[in-house]
Amino acid sequence: MFPVGESGIPQGGVLSPMLANFYLYPFDKRMSDARFNLVRYADDFVVMCTSEGQARSAYDLAKRILEDDLHLKLHALGDENSKTKITLYSKGFTFLGLQFQGGRTTPGSKSVKKFKEKISVITDHRQGQNLLKTLTSLKNTIEGWGHAYKMYDSLDAFQSLDAYVREQLATYLQANGLLGRGHNLGNHQRRFLGIPSLEGIRQRIQSG
């Protein structure tokens, strides 16, 4: 027996995607057999259609399979805060942290917000972390996010976020007496501290 709260698979664990694929295979097959163009990752999916009528048919079938056969819950179509919606590609939609709109694929607004929140937490001098640990966490976060989005139309977002990182890092250094009040943090100082730029990560992949 397992104590309450200690059974099951942890969210985000390595087994979660495999088990999701195993359980949702019937959903994938029936949608494919019905000639719907389905793209799914774990429990998030998009069905690409040629008309609103086809999209509604896809929703009806997906709802039947997921709720009646697999005993899962699909967000209701049309609810104000629902994740399930029918939209035009030209109006855009977000999927897996990416915004797809008008032929462009950019980092989604929620992903950008989460990145900024994480940078803010790392550079909060009240955390009491030493300089090395702060710089290492900052470096790893920037490199991870940069490599995740470097292949997309990310230049504008990267430049804006690089400026945000410099501001947050400057505030951290000032609070710890390592940078004069009112002084900006230049790119050469950022590089000296071992902090990469998102724009630099993107440029390296393009030149390589």
XYZ file of N, CA and C in Angstrom:
624
model
N 0.834 -1.196 0.000
C 0.000 0.000 0.000
C 0.866 1.242 0.000
N 0.305 2.330 -0.568
C 0.990 3.610 -0.594
C 0.221 4.598 0.263
N 0.913 5.413 1.059
C 0.214 6.469 1.807
C -0.475 7.423 0.849
N -1.529 8.080 1.317
C -2.256 9.045 0.501
C -1.292 10.130 0.030
N -1.337 10.435 -1.279
C -0.481 11.489 -1.820
C 0.858 10.989 -2.310
N 1.151 9.675 -2.126
C 2.427 9.142 -2.556
C 2.271 8.049 -3.614
N 1.069 7.889 -4.136
C 0.854 6.915 -5.189
C 0.679 7.618 -6.514
N 0.830 6.854 -7.603
C 0.688 7.434 -8.925
C 2.013 7.893 -9.483
N 1.956 8.532 -10.651
C 3.152 9.009 -11.347
C 3.272 10.505 -11.151
N 4.415 11.008 -10.720
C 4.571 12.458 -10.529
C 4.374 13.218 -11.836
N 3.710 14.359 -11.748
C 3.519 15.197 -12.929
C 4.878 15.675 -13.426
N 5.118 15.530 -14.722
C 6.398 15.921 -15.288
C 7.442 14.833 -15.239
N 7.094 13.671 -14.686
C 8.040 12.563 -14.624
C 8.304 11.979 -16.001
N 9.394 11.216 -16.111
C 9.786 10.681 -17.420
C 8.780 9.665 -17.955
N 7.998 9.034 -17.062
C 7.021 8.044 -17.510
C 5.725 8.676 -18.010
N 5.474 9.927 -17.621
C 4.193 10.552 -17.953
C 3.905 10.593 -19.449
N 4.841 11.070 -20.301
C 4.542 11.101 -21.745
C 4.299 9.714 -22.325
N 5.075 8.721 -21.876
C 4.912 7.361 -22.399
C 3.535 6.803 -22.042
N 3.128 6.999 -20.780
C 1.827 6.496 -20.358
C 0.687 7.250 -21.041
N 0.889 8.559 -21.285
C -0.123 9.334 -21.999
C -0.293 8.806 -23.418
N 0.821 8.512 -24.080
C 0.744 7.978 -25.437
C 0.069 6.602 -25.456
N 0.380 5.796 -24.453
C -0.228 4.461 -24.361
C -1.735 4.562 -24.182
N -2.155 5.432 -23.270
C -3.582 5.535 -22.956
C -4.369 6.206 -24.077
N -3.735 7.182 -24.757
C -4.438 7.964 -25.768
C -4.274 7.416 -27.184
N -3.629 6.269 -27.321
C -3.472 5.686 -28.656
C -4.811 5.465 -29.356
N -5.841 4.955 -28.674
C -7.134 4.794 -29.350
C -7.697 6.123 -29.864
N -7.464 7.188 -29.122
C -7.908 8.514 -29.565
C -7.183 8.913 -30.844
N -5.863 8.741 -30.866
C -5.085 9.082 -32.055
C -5.567 8.283 -33.267
N -5.779 6.990 -33.064
C -6.137 6.115 -34.190
C -7.515 6.463 -34.745
N -8.481 6.676 -33.874
C -9.834 6.958 -34.368
C -9.909 8.324 -35.041
N -9.184 9.298 -34.535
C -9.160 10.604 -35.202
C -8.474 10.491 -36.555
N -7.398 9.714 -36.613
C -6.692 9.509 -37.881
C -7.549 8.723 -38.871
N -8.236 7.704 -38.383
C -9.106 6.908 -39.260
C -10.240 7.752 -39.831
N -10.635 8.784 -39.085
C -11.703 9.674 -39.554
C -11.156 10.779 -40.456
N -9.866 10.702 -40.787
C -9.207 11.633 -41.719
C -9.006 13.029 -41.137
N -8.924 13.114 -39.817
C -8.635 14.413 -39.201
C -7.131 14.558 -39.006
N -6.647 15.749 -39.264
C -5.214 16.043 -39.156
C -4.907 16.443 -37.719
N -4.522 15.471 -36.916
C -4.319 15.654 -35.477
C -2.838 15.767 -35.160
N -2.510 16.751 -34.314
C -1.162 16.872 -33.747
C -1.331 16.864 -32.233
N -0.730 15.885 -31.565
C -0.912 15.764 -30.117
C 0.436 15.629 -29.417
N 0.547 16.275 -28.257
C 1.683 16.082 -27.367
C 1.122 15.900 -25.960
N 1.279 14.695 -25.421
C 0.691 14.350 -24.119
C -0.814 14.622 -24.172
N -1.337 15.510 -23.327
C -2.783 15.752 -23.328
C -3.166 17.043 -24.033
N -2.233 17.652 -24.746
C -2.529 18.838 -25.551
C -2.573 18.442 -27.021
N -3.581 18.913 -27.730
C -3.650 18.568 -29.146
C -4.326 19.669 -29.958
N -4.009 19.661 -31.248
C -4.599 20.572 -32.224
C -5.092 19.736 -33.394
N -6.275 20.076 -33.898
C -6.801 19.438 -35.104
C -6.917 20.518 -36.173
N -6.179 20.337 -37.259
C -6.178 21.326 -38.343
C -7.237 20.960 -39.372
N -8.126 21.911 -39.645
C -9.282 21.656 -40.500
C -9.358 22.692 -41.619
N -10.178 22.388 -42.616
C -10.336 23.281 -43.764
C -11.581 24.145 -43.669
N -12.442 23.882 -42.694
C -13.667 24.664 -42.559
C -14.143 24.603 -41.110
N -15.019 25.524 -40.755
C -15.579 25.519 -39.404
C -16.424 24.270 -39.174
N -17.157 23.854 -40.207
C -17.982 22.659 -40.078
C -17.136 21.428 -39.781
N -16.006 21.318 -40.473
C -15.115 20.186 -40.217
C -14.534 20.258 -38.811
N -14.230 21.473 -38.352
C -13.691 21.653 -37.002
C -14.708 21.226 -35.947
N -15.963 21.556 -36.163
C -16.991 21.159 -35.198
C -17.198 19.648 -35.210
N -17.091 19.046 -36.366
C -17.184 17.584 -36.441
C -16.022 16.931 -35.701
N -14.836 17.529 -35.834
C -13.659 17.013 -35.131
C -13.850 17.122 -33.624
N -14.413 18.240 -33.181
C -14.658 18.417 -31.744
C -15.657 17.382 -31.225
N -16.731 17.174 -31.975
C -17.757 16.215 -31.544
C -17.167 14.811 -31.419
N -16.342 14.412 -32.396
C -15.739 13.080 -32.353
C -14.739 12.977 -31.201
N -13.913 14.000 -31.047
C -12.928 13.991 -29.965
C -13.619 13.886 -28.607
N -14.707 14.607 -28.452
C -15.449 14.588 -27.182
C -16.015 13.199 -26.898
N -16.552 12.561 -27.925
C -17.115 11.221 -27.735
C -16.029 10.219 -27.338
N -14.908 10.286 -28.033
C -13.835 9.320 -27.751
C -13.274 9.539 -26.345
N -12.949 10.783 -26.035
C -12.295 11.075 -24.771
C -13.209 10.869 -23.569
N -14.447 11.310 -23.691
C -15.338 11.258 -22.534
C -16.081 9.927 -22.419
N -16.607 9.433 -23.530
C -17.401 8.207 -23.455
C -16.533 6.953 -23.368
N -15.449 6.925 -24.124
C -14.628 5.712 -24.189
C -13.453 5.728 -23.212
N -12.802 6.862 -23.071
C -11.598 6.928 -22.241
C -11.841 7.566 -20.879
N -13.063 8.042 -20.652
C -13.461 8.596 -19.346
C -12.584 9.781 -18.926
N -12.258 10.618 -19.912
C -11.526 11.854 -19.661
C -12.466 13.030 -19.872
N -12.010 14.208 -19.521
C -12.842 15.400 -19.639
C -12.220 16.362 -20.638
N -12.999 16.762 -21.631
C -12.566 17.742 -22.619
C -13.178 19.089 -22.283
N -12.366 20.139 -22.303
C -12.886 21.473 -22.025
C -14.033 21.786 -22.987
N -15.071 22.402 -22.454
C -16.248 22.720 -23.272
C -15.910 23.769 -24.328
N -16.472 23.605 -25.487
C -16.270 24.553 -26.569
C -17.137 25.783 -26.347
N -16.520 26.959 -26.416
C -17.279 28.192 -26.303
C -17.241 28.852 -24.953
N -16.831 28.120 -23.891
C -16.718 28.732 -22.574
C -15.631 29.802 -22.588
N -15.865 30.864 -21.835
C -14.965 32.024 -21.875
C -13.522 31.660 -21.535
N -13.326 30.844 -20.519
C -11.982 30.499 -20.075
C -11.528 29.124 -20.544
N -12.237 28.569 -21.508
C -11.909 27.234 -21.986
C -10.664 27.240 -22.868
N -9.880 26.172 -22.749
C -8.725 26.006 -23.626
C -9.137 25.486 -24.997
N -10.358 24.961 -25.088
C -10.839 24.409 -26.348
C -11.541 25.499 -27.151
N -11.098 25.693 -28.378
C -11.710 26.730 -29.204
C -11.510 26.414 -30.678
N -12.354 27.024 -31.485
C -12.199 26.979 -32.939
C -11.750 28.365 -33.384
N -10.646 28.424 -34.099
C -10.112 29.707 -34.505
C -9.516 29.612 -35.897
N -9.271 30.758 -36.495
C -8.612 30.826 -37.796
C -7.109 30.909 -37.601
N -6.371 30.291 -38.493
C -4.908 30.349 -38.410
C -4.412 31.786 -38.485
N -5.115 32.603 -39.266
C -4.707 34.007 -39.406
C -4.862 34.783 -38.108
N -5.799 34.350 -37.254
C -5.983 35.008 -35.957
C -4.990 34.508 -34.917
N -4.448 33.338 -35.152
C -3.421 32.813 -34.279
C -3.942 31.923 -33.165
N -3.049 31.054 -32.694
C -3.355 30.198 -31.551
C -2.041 29.804 -30.899
N -2.121 29.415 -29.631
C -0.946 29.012 -28.879
C -0.979 27.513 -28.648
N 0.159 26.870 -28.893
C 0.276 25.426 -28.703
C 1.684 25.102 -28.236
N 1.791 24.452 -27.084
C 3.073 24.041 -26.521
C 4.033 25.212 -26.345
N 3.486 26.332 -25.878
C 4.331 27.490 -25.591
C 4.710 28.316 -26.793
N 4.133 28.018 -27.944
C 4.428 28.748 -29.178
C 3.167 29.413 -29.700
N 3.334 30.603 -30.259
C 2.231 31.320 -30.886
C 2.339 31.165 -32.391
N 1.312 30.581 -32.997
C 1.268 30.391 -34.450
C 0.294 31.411 -35.025
N 0.772 32.232 -35.918
C -0.108 33.254 -36.497
C 0.492 33.808 -37.789
N -0.321 33.794 -38.840
C 0.063 34.425 -40.096
C 1.384 33.974 -40.656
N 1.687 32.691 -40.536
C 2.936 32.177 -41.082
C 4.135 32.348 -40.172
N 3.948 32.942 -38.990
C 5.048 33.132 -38.052
C 4.839 32.266 -36.815
N 5.946 31.816 -36.261
C 5.911 31.043 -35.021
C 6.817 31.725 -34.013
N 6.228 32.233 -32.949
C 6.973 33.017 -31.967
C 6.760 32.446 -30.563
N 7.634 32.788 -29.615
C 7.397 32.347 -28.233
C 6.062 32.873 -27.725
N 5.281 32.023 -27.078
C 3.981 32.419 -26.559
C 4.108 33.387 -25.398
N 3.078 34.196 -25.205
C 3.116 35.225 -24.165
C 3.246 34.608 -22.769
N 2.619 33.465 -22.527
C 2.724 32.822 -21.220
C 4.140 32.316 -20.974
N 4.784 31.813 -22.017
C 6.157 31.336 -21.881
C 7.098 32.490 -21.578
N 6.880 33.616 -22.264
C 7.692 34.805 -22.011
C 7.499 35.279 -20.570
N 6.255 35.282 -20.113
C 5.957 35.718 -18.749
C 6.628 34.810 -17.716
N 6.567 33.501 -17.931
C 7.183 32.557 -16.999
C 8.698 32.726 -16.972
N 9.298 32.982 -18.140
C 10.743 33.201 -18.193
C 11.127 34.425 -17.380
N 10.391 35.517 -17.551
C 10.682 36.738 -16.808
C 10.501 36.534 -15.305
N 9.472 35.783 -14.936
C 9.236 35.507 -13.517
C 10.393 34.701 -12.925
N 10.913 33.743 -13.695
C 12.018 32.938 -13.197
C 13.284 33.776 -13.060
N 13.533 34.651 -14.026
C 14.697 35.537 -13.950
C 14.575 36.441 -12.737
N 13.376 36.927 -12.487
C 13.134 37.806 -11.344
C 13.421 37.100 -10.028
N 13.020 35.836 -9.934
C 13.262 35.068 -8.713
C 14.761 34.817 -8.523
N 15.439 34.440 -9.588
C 16.872 34.133 -9.502
C 17.668 35.363 -9.059
N 17.301 36.534 -9.577
C 18.070 37.753 -9.304
C 17.544 38.539 -8.112
N 16.674 37.931 -7.334
C 16.171 38.587 -6.124
C 17.217 38.428 -5.019
N 17.885 39.499 -4.652
C 18.972 39.419 -3.673
C 18.483 38.952 -2.308
N 17.188 39.041 -2.065
C 16.643 38.608 -0.775
C 16.643 37.089 -0.636
N 16.905 36.367 -1.728
C 16.976 34.910 -1.666
C 18.182 34.449 -0.854
N 19.179 35.310 -0.754
C 20.351 34.972 0.052
C 21.326 34.024 -0.610
N 21.187 33.804 -1.939
C 22.111 32.920 -2.638
C 23.421 33.662 -2.920
N 24.536 32.920 -2.956
C 25.810 33.562 -3.265
C 25.895 33.900 -4.751
N 26.885 34.688 -5.098
C 27.015 35.190 -6.469
C 27.175 34.054 -7.470
N 28.019 33.070 -7.154
C 28.274 31.975 -8.094
C 27.001 31.194 -8.390
N 26.237 30.883 -7.350
C 25.005 30.117 -7.552
C 23.993 30.919 -8.350
N 23.913 32.219 -8.085
C 22.984 33.073 -8.828
C 23.355 33.130 -10.296
N 24.632 33.343 -10.597
C 25.078 33.445 -11.984
C 24.920 32.116 -12.712
N 25.163 31.013 -12.014
C 25.006 29.697 -12.635
C 23.544 29.419 -12.971
N 22.653 29.723 -12.028
C 21.222 29.536 -12.279
C 20.750 30.414 -13.421
N 21.233 31.634 -13.466
C 20.850 32.567 -14.521
C 21.342 32.068 -15.879
N 22.582 31.625 -15.925
C 23.157 31.102 -17.167
C 22.379 29.892 -17.672
N 22.097 28.949 -16.784
C 21.390 27.733 -17.197
C 19.973 28.042 -17.686
N 19.298 28.971 -17.016
C 17.935 29.333 -17.409
C 17.919 29.983 -18.782
N 18.834 30.907 -19.019
C 18.897 31.600 -20.313
C 19.237 30.627 -21.431
N 20.211 29.764 -21.199
C 20.604 28.814 -22.241
C 19.482 27.823 -22.536
N 18.806 27.350 -21.500
C 17.718 26.411 -21.715
C 16.584 27.026 -22.512
N 16.181 28.232 -22.136
C 15.078 28.904 -22.827
C 15.493 29.302 -24.240
N 16.727 29.777 -24.373
C 17.202 30.202 -25.682
C 17.255 29.066 -26.676
N 17.764 27.920 -26.244
C 17.852 26.775 -27.150
C 16.470 26.216 -27.483
N 15.501 26.391 -26.585
C 14.143 25.904 -26.850
C 13.450 26.713 -27.940
N 13.789 27.995 -28.042
C 13.060 28.882 -28.963
C 13.928 29.474 -30.069
N 15.169 29.069 -30.172
C 16.094 29.706 -31.112
C 15.735 29.472 -32.581
N 14.996 28.410 -32.886
C 14.678 28.083 -34.278
C 13.464 28.834 -34.806
N 12.800 29.596 -33.950
C 11.557 30.244 -34.355
C 11.777 31.739 -34.628
N 10.693 32.452 -34.901
C 10.771 33.901 -35.141
C 10.865 34.606 -33.789
N 12.044 34.504 -33.198
C 12.203 34.903 -31.800
C 13.047 36.147 -31.596
N 13.513 36.787 -32.675
C 14.464 37.889 -32.523
C 13.912 39.008 -31.655
N 12.695 39.468 -31.937
C 12.117 40.573 -31.160
C 11.989 40.203 -29.687
N 11.485 38.992 -29.420
C 11.324 38.546 -28.038
C 12.675 38.408 -27.357
N 13.662 37.870 -28.064
C 14.990 37.679 -27.485
C 15.638 39.017 -27.127
N 15.527 39.985 -28.014
C 16.132 41.292 -27.739
C 15.472 41.958 -26.539
N 14.158 41.866 -26.454
C 13.438 42.448 -25.327
C 13.800 41.754 -24.021
N 13.908 40.429 -24.047
C 14.225 39.681 -22.840
C 15.679 39.862 -22.427
N 16.574 40.036 -23.400
C 17.972 40.325 -23.059
C 18.070 41.626 -22.265
N 17.295 42.623 -22.692
C 17.283 43.902 -21.969
C 16.732 43.706 -20.563
N 15.710 42.866 -20.434
C 15.133 42.597 -19.118
C 16.147 41.905 -18.207
N 16.869 40.933 -18.752
C 17.882 40.226 -17.963
C 18.956 41.192 -17.480
N 19.418 42.082 -18.363
C 20.446 43.057 -17.962
C 19.942 43.950 -16.834
N 18.692 44.381 -16.928
C 18.125 45.243 -15.878
C 18.045 44.507 -14.550
N 17.559 43.267 -14.582
C 17.419 42.495 -13.353
C 18.779 42.159 -12.744
N 19.737 41.821 -13.593
C 21.067 41.490 -13.097
C 21.752 42.730 -12.523
N 21.564 43.868 -13.160
C 22.137 45.117 -12.650
C 21.568 45.447 -11.270
N 20.266 45.266 -11.112
C 19.638 45.519 -9.818
C 20.193 44.591 -8.753
N 20.398 43.326 -9.120
C 20.967 42.349 -8.180
C 22.378 42.758 -7.770
N 23.202 43.125 -8.738
C 24.584 43.501 -8.447
C 24.646 44.776 -7.608
N 23.760 45.718 -7.904
C 23.718 46.959 -7.123
C 23.339 46.675 -5.674
N 22.370 45.781 -5.471
C 21.926 45.450 -4.118
C 23.024 44.775 -3.310
N 23.959 44.127 -4.008
C 25.054 43.439 -3.334
C 26.348 44.249 -3.362
N 26.252 45.509 -3.765
C 27.415 46.379 -3.758
C 28.449 46.068 -4.815
N 28.044 45.380 -5.893
C 28.984 44.991 -6.934
C 28.873 45.856 -8.182
N 27.932 46.777 -8.175
C 27.753 47.714 -9.283
C 27.215 49.003 -8.711
N 27.786 50.104 -9.160
C 27.375 51.394 -8.624
C 25.920 51.712 -8.912
N 25.289 52.398 -7.963
C 23.900 52.813 -8.148
C 23.778 53.698 -9.384
N 22.745 53.391 -10.189
C 22.518 54.182 -11.390
C 23.344 53.765 -12.579
N 24.257 52.793 -12.402
C 25.088 52.326 -13.508
C 24.374 51.217 -14.279
N 24.482 51.284 -15.589
C 23.919 50.228 -16.427
C 24.923 49.089 -16.568
N 24.408 47.925 -16.860
C 25.250 46.755 -17.078
C 25.466 46.584 -18.576
N 26.698 46.757 -19.023
C 27.010 46.644 -20.448
C 27.153 45.194 -20.875
N 27.135 44.983 -22.193
C 27.262 43.625 -22.715
C 28.607 43.006 -22.351
N 29.679 43.822 -22.335
C 30.992 43.271 -21.997
C 31.029 42.819 -20.540
N 30.339 43.534 -19.660
C 30.281 43.124 -18.253
C 29.458 41.855 -18.097
N 28.364 41.773 -18.862
C 27.536 40.568 -18.825
C 28.347 39.357 -19.268
N 29.112 39.519 -20.354
C 29.933 38.411 -20.849
C 31.025 38.046 -19.846
N 31.597 39.049 -19.198
C 32.635 38.801 -18.185
C 32.093 37.938 -17.043
N 30.817 38.130 -16.721
C 30.184 37.356 -15.657
C 29.732 35.966 -16.132
N 29.916 35.689 -17.430
C 29.560 34.377 -17.967
C 28.092 34.214 -18.292
N 27.379 35.347 -18.437
C 25.944 35.295 -18.726
C 25.729 35.435 -20.231
N 25.160 34.436 -20.883
C 24.930 34.508 -22.333
C 23.733 35.401 -22.657
N 23.631 35.774 -23.900
C 22.457 36.520 -24.360
C 21.613 35.608 -25.230
N 20.315 35.804 -25.174
C 19.418 35.015 -26.017
C 19.677 35.294 -27.494
N 19.918 36.555 -27.824
C 20.184 36.924 -29.216
C 21.457 36.230 -29.697
N 22.458 36.136 -28.835
C 23.698 35.467 -29.213
C 23.480 33.994 -29.487
N 22.645 33.345 -28.684
C 22.314 31.927 -28.909
C 21.654 31.751 -30.264
N 20.743 32.660 -30.599
C 20.043 32.585 -31.882
C 20.994 32.817 -33.045
N 21.902 33.764 -32.898
C 22.850 34.069 -33.967
C 23.798 32.899 -34.219
N 24.196 32.206 -33.146
C 25.108 31.079 -33.309
C 24.481 29.949 -34.100
N 23.204 29.690 -33.860
C 22.554 28.609 -34.600
C 22.360 28.994 -36.062
N 22.137 30.274 -36.331
C 21.961 30.713 -37.717
C 23.277 30.672 -38.487
N 24.367 31.075 -37.827
C 25.663 31.090 -38.490
C 26.266 29.700 -38.620
N 25.800 28.794 -37.733
C 26.328 27.436 -37.788
C 25.636 26.580 -38.815
